C-alpha positions as MATLAB code, in Angstrom:
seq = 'XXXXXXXXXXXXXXXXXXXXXXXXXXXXXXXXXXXXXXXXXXXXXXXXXXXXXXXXXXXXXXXXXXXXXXXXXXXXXXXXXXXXXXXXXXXXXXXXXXXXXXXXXXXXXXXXXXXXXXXXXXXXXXXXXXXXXXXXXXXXXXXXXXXXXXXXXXXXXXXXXXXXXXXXXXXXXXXXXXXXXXXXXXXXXXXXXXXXXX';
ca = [
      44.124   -9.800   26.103;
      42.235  -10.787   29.580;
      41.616   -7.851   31.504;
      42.237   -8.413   35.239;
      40.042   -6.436   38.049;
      41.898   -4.502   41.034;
      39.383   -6.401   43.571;
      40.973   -9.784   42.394;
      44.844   -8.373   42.777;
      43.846   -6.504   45.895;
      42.652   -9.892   47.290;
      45.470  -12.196   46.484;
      48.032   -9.716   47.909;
      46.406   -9.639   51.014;
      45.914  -13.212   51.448;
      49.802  -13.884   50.357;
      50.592  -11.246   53.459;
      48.220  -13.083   55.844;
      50.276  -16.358   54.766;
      53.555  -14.814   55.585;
      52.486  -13.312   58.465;
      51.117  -16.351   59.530;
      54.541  -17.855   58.875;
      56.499  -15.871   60.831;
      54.065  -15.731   63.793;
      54.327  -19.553   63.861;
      58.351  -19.689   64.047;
      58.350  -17.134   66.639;
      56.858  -18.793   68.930;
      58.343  -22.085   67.960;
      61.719  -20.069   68.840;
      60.381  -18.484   72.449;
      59.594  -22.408   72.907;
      62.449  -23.494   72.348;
      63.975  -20.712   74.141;
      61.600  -21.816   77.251;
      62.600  -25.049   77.453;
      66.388  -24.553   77.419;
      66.229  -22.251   80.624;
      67.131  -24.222   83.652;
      64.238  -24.826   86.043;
      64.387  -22.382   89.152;
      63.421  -25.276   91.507;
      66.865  -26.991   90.542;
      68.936  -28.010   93.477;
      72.192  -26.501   92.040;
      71.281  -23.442   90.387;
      73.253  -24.434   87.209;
      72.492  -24.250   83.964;
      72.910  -27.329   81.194;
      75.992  -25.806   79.506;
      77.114  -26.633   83.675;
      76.294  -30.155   83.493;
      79.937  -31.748   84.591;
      81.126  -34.233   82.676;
      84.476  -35.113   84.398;
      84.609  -38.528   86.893;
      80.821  -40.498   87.122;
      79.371  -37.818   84.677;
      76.943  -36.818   87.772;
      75.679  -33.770   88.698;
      77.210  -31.534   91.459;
      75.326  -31.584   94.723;
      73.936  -28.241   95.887;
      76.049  -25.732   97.328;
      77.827  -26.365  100.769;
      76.442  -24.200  103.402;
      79.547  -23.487  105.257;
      80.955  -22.542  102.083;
      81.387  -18.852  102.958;
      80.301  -15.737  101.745;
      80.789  -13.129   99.024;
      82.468  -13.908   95.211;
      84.453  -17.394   95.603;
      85.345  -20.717   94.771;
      84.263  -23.802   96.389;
      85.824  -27.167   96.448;
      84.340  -29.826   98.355;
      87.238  -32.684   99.047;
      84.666  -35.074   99.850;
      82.423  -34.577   97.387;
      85.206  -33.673   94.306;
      83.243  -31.321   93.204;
      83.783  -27.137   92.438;
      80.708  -24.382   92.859;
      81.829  -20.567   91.080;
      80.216  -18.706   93.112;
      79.063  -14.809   92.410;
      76.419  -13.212   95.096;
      75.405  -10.147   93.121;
      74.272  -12.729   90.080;
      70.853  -14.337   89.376;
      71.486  -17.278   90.250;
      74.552  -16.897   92.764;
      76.072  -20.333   91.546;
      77.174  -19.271   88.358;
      78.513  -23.218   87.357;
      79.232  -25.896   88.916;
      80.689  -29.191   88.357;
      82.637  -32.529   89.230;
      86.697  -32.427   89.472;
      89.739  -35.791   89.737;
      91.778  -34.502   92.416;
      95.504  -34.931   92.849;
      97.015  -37.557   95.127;
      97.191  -35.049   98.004;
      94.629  -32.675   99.165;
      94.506  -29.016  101.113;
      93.852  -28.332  104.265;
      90.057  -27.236  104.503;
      89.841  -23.353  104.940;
      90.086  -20.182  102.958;
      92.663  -19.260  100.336;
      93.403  -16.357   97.438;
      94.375  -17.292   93.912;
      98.254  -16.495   94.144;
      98.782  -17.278   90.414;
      97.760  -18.149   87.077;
      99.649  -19.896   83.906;
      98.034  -20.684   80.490;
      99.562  -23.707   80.207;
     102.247  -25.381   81.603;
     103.373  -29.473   82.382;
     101.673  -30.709   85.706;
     103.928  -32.300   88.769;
     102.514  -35.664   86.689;
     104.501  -35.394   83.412;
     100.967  -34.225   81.898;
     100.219  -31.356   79.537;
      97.936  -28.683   81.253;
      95.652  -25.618   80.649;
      94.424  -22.884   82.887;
      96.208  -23.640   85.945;
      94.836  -21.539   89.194;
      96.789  -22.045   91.864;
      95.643  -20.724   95.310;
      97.936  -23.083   97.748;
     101.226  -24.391   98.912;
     101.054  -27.051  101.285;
     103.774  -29.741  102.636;
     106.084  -28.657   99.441;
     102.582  -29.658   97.088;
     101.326  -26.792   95.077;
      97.348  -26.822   95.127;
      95.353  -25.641   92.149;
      92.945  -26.079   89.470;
      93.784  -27.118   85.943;
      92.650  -29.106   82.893;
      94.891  -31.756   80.981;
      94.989  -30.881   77.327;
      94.806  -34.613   76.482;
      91.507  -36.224   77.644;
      93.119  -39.456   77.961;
      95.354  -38.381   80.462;
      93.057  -36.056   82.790;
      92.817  -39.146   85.037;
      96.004  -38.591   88.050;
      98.189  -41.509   89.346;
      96.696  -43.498   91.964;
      96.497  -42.115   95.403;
      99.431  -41.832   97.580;
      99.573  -43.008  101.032;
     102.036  -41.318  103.395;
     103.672  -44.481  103.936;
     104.432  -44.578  100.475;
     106.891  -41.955   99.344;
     107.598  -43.591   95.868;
     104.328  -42.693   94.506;
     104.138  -38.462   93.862;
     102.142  -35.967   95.850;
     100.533  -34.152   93.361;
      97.775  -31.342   94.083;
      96.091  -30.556   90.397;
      92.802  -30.941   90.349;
      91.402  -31.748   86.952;
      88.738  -30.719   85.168;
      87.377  -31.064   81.914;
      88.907  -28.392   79.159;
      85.517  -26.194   79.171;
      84.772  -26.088   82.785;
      88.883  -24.949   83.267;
      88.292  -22.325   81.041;
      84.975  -21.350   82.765;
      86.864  -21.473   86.133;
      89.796  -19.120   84.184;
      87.855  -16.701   83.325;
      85.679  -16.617   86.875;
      89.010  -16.447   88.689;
      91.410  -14.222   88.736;
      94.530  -13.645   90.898;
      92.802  -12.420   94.392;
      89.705  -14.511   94.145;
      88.717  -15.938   97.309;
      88.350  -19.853   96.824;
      86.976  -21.682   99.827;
      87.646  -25.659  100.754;
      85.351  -27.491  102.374;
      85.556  -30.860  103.736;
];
């Protein structure tokens, strides 16, 4: 029987250790890497993450925060640009998301408003299936408020009505996709302040 010498074992156990510790060293900071390069740049012009990115009308980025778009915890919505900022001022960074919206066939007045109400789901003034409806005004007999259409195919309203056409409906929903209504759900609350801007 071979005899074997405690230098030898002593040796290959510490080599096998320097291999797995080797290992490990090298997916850690594969991982922090990775990690890295999924954090949104500081210098971006929206302060939104990727998980932000909208992907509701030309699948193209929100522009940066309105100026005149108030102070203090709030929704924006910019009518001209069709696009919503969640806004938190005591949160690195303040724009918490961000992203593009379809409006209705009518729009609100510009100014400040409160989230009056809140339903899980419910039919839109459109016939369409809806989630996470926020609804902060009430305008000219049109409701105003935030929702997402359960069916993709149908998040798209009816064509815009004119005032000199009363046959097509007023509606005021303004669509989003499914996860940025649920982000805007849970950042909203009845009593949140939303702001809208021109």
């Amino acid at each position: 029987m071979a005899s074997t010498r405690p230098g030898l074992v002593v040796t290959g156990l510490t080599v096998g250790a320097l291999a797995v510790i080797g290992l490990l060293a090298f997916q850690a900071d594969g991982a922090q890497t990775r990690a890295l390069a999924a954090k949104p740049s500081a210098s971006g012009s929206t302060g939104t993450s990727p998980s932000t990115t909208p992907t509701t009308g030309a699948d193209q980025a929100p522009p940066q925060l309105p100026t005149t778009s108030g102070t203090g915890r709030r929704v924006v919505y910019s009518l001209g640009s069709h696009a919503v900022w969640l806004v938190d001022p005591k949160k690195t960074p303040p724009v918490q998301a961000a992203f593009r919206v379809t409006p209705g066939t009518a729009d609100p007045t510009a100014g400040d408003y409160t989230v009056y109400s809140r339903t899980a789901a419910a039919t839109g003034t459109d016939g369409i299936r809806i989630e996470h409806v926020v609804r902060f005004a009430q305008q000219n007999g049109t409701v105003f408020g935030f929702s997402a259409a359960v069916d993709a195919a149908s998040a798209s309203p009816a064509p815009t009505a004119s005032p000199a056409d009363p046959t097509k409906p007023r509606t005021g929903g303004i669509r989003s996709t499914r996860t940025d209504g649920q982000t805007l759900w849970d950042f909203a609350p009845s009593g949140t302040k939303v702001v809208v801007v021109p």
